[in-house]
C-alpha positions in Angstrom: 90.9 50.6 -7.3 87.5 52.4 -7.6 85.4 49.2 -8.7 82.2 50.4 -7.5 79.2 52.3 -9.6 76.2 53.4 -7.9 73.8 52.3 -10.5 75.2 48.7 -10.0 75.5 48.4 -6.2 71.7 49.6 -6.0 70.4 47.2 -8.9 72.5 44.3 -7.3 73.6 44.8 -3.8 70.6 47.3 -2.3 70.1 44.5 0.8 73.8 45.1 2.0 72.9 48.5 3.8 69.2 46.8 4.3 70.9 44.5 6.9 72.8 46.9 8.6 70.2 47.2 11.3 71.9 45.3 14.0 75.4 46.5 13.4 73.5 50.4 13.7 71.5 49.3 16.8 74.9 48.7 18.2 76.2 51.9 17.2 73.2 53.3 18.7 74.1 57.2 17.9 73.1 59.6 20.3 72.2 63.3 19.7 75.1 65.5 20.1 77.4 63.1 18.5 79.9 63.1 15.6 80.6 59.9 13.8 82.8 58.8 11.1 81.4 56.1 8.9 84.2 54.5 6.9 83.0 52.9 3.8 79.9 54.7 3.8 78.8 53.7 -0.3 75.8 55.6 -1.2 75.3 56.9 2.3 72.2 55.0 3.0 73.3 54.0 6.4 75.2 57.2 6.8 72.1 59.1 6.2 70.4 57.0 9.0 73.0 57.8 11.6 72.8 61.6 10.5 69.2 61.9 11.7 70.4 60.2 15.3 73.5 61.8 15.6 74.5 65.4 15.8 76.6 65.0 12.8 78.5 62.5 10.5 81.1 62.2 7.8 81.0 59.2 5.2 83.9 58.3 3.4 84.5 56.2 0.7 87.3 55.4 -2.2 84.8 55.4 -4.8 84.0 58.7 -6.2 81.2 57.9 -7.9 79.3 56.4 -4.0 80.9 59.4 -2.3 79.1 62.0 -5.4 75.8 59.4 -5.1 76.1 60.0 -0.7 76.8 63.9 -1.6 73.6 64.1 -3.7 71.8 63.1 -0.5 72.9 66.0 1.0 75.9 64.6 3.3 79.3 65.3 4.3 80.6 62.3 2.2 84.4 62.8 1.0 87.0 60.3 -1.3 89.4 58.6 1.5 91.2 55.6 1.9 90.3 54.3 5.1 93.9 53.4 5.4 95.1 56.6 5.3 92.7 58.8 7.8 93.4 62.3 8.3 91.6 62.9 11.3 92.9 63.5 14.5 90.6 62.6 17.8 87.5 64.6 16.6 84.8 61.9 16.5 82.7 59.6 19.1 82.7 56.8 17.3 84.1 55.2 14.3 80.9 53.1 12.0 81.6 50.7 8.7 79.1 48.6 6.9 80.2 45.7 4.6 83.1 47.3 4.1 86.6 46.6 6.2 86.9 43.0 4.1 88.1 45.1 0.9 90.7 47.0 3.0 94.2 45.7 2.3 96.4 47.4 5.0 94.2 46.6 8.7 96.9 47.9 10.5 96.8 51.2 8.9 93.2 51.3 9.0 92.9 50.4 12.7 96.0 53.5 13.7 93.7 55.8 11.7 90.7 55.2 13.7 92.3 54.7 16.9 93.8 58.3 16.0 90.3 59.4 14.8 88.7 58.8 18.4 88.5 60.4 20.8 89.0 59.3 24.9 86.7 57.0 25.1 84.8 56.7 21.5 83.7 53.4 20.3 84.2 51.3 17.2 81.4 49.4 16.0 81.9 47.9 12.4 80.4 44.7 11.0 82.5 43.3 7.6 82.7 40.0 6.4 84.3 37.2 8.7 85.8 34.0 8.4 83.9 31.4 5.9 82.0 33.9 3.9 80.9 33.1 0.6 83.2 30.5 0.6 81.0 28.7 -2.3 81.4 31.4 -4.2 85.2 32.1 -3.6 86.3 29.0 -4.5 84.2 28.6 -7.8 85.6 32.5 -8.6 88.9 30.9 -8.5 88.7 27.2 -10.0 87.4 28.5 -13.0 90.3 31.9 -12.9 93.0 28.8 -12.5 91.6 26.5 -15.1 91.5 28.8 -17.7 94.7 30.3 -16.6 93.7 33.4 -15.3 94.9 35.7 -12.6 93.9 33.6 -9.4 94.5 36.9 -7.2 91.1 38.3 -5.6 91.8 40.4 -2.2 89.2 39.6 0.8 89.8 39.2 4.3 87.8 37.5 6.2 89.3 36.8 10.3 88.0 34.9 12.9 86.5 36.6 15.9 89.7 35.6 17.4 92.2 36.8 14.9 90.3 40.4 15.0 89.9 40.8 18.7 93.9 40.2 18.7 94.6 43.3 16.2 92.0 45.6 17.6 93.7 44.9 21.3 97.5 45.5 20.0 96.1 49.1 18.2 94.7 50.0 22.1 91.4 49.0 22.3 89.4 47.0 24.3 86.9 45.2 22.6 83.4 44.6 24.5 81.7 42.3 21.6 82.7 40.3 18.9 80.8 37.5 16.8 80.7 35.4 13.9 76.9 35.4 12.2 76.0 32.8 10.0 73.7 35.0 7.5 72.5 33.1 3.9 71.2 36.2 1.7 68.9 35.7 -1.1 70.7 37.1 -4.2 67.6 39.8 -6.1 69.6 39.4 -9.6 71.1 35.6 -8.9 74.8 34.8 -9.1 75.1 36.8 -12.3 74.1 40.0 -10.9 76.3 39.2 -7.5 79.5 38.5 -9.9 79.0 41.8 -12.1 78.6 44.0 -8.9 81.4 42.6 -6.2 83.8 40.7 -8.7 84.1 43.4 -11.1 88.2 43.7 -10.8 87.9 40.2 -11.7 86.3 40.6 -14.6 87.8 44.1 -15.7 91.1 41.4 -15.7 89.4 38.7 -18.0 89.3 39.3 -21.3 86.5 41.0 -22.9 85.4 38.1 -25.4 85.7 35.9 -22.3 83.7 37.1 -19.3 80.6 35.7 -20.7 81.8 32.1 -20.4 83.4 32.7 -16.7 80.2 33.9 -15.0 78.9 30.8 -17.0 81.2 28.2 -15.6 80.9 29.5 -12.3 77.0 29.8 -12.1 77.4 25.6 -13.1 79.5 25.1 -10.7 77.8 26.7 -8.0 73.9 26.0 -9.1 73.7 22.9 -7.9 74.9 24.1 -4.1 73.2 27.3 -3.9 70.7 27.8 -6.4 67.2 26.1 -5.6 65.1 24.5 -8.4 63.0 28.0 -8.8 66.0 29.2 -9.8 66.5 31.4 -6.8 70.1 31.8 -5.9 71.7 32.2 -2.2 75.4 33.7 -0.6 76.0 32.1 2.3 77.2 35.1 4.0 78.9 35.4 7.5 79.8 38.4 9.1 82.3 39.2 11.9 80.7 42.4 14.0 82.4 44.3 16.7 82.0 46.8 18.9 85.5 48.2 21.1 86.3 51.4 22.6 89.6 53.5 22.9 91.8 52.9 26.2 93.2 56.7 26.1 
């Protein structure tokens, strides 16, 4: 589902590609390069790479981030990460804050596997296991209270659990960790809830999605909201880096 709109992501979510610094330093593109980065949203991260590398290609599901990353001048094209096309043509494989929305893992990790080639890297940073899990549980007691569709899709492994799958799709992963990382929110829970649970509220009823944001923001304020009125994510991300065996 295209849930994303550029407008919103940079009102409400601009500090997700600000911290991508570490997960680019361990990229650490080299001139001469080509790099895929999967997920690439606007491209602000993609652009980054571009001036390092020789060349890159974003790619995104959402058509509006892919026009918003092609309006920046770059090679940004509508692809589901789990079904690639490309066939051992880059050095390296990049994502951002991206790989937790991807359903299929295993279709995603063939495709970059097969998008490498001998010897490129994978370095990708996404959410891990415990993030926002404040906010995930609130999301759903007040979905299952007021009998609502309980579904959202996240995944969020353990270095552990990751390291596993990235090892039976042939590579051989040289780091992996779990980082604590509690984000200030710029536009507080309500602007974090209209940007990254939109499904969820494109599922509640019109009349209605006032009230949820409501009844989550109380239950959460006490938690993660501070008596300014400043609101915090207690984000944790898993971030790799492997490398192809062939």
């Amino acid at each position: 589902m295209n849930r994303w709109t550029s407008d919103t992501y940079r009102a409400n979510a601009a500090y997700v590609p600000a911290l991508g610094a570490a997960v680019l330093a361990l990229l650490d593109p080299k001139p001469g390069e080509r790099i895929l980065d999967v997920g690439c949203g606007e491209g602000t991260l993609t652009a980054q790479i571009g001036a390092l590398a020789a060349s890159v290609v974003g790619i995104d599901v959402s058509t509006e981030m892919v026009s918003a990353a092609k309006a920046r001048g770059l090679d940004a094209r509508v692809i589901d990460a789990e079904r690639l096309p490309f066939d051992h043509e880059f050095d390296a494989v990049f994502s951002n804050a991206a790989l937790h929305w991807v359903r299929d893992h295993d279709a995603m990790l063939a495709g970059v596997h097969r998008a490498l080639k001998p010897g490129g890297r994978f370095v990708a940073e996404f959410g891990g296991h415990g993030n926002i899990a404040a906010i995930q549980v609130a999301v759903r007691s007040v979905l299952a209270h007021r009998g609502w569709d309980t579904n959202i899709h996240r995944y969020y492994a353990t270095p552990a659990e990751y390291s596993a799958r990235l090892v039976a799709h042939g590579f051989t992963v040289t780091q992996i960790d779990l980082i604590p990382r509690p984000t200030p929110l710029p536009t507080g829970m309500r602007g974090w809830l209209e940007t990254f649970e939109r499904a969820t509220l494109d599922r509640i009823p019109p009349d209605s999605r006032e009230l949820f944001i409501a009844e989550v923001e109380d239950l959460l304020r006490e938690e993660v909201c501070d008596r300014d009125g400043n609101w915090t994510a207690h984000y944790v991300r898993l971030r790799f880096r492997a490398t192809t065996n062939h």
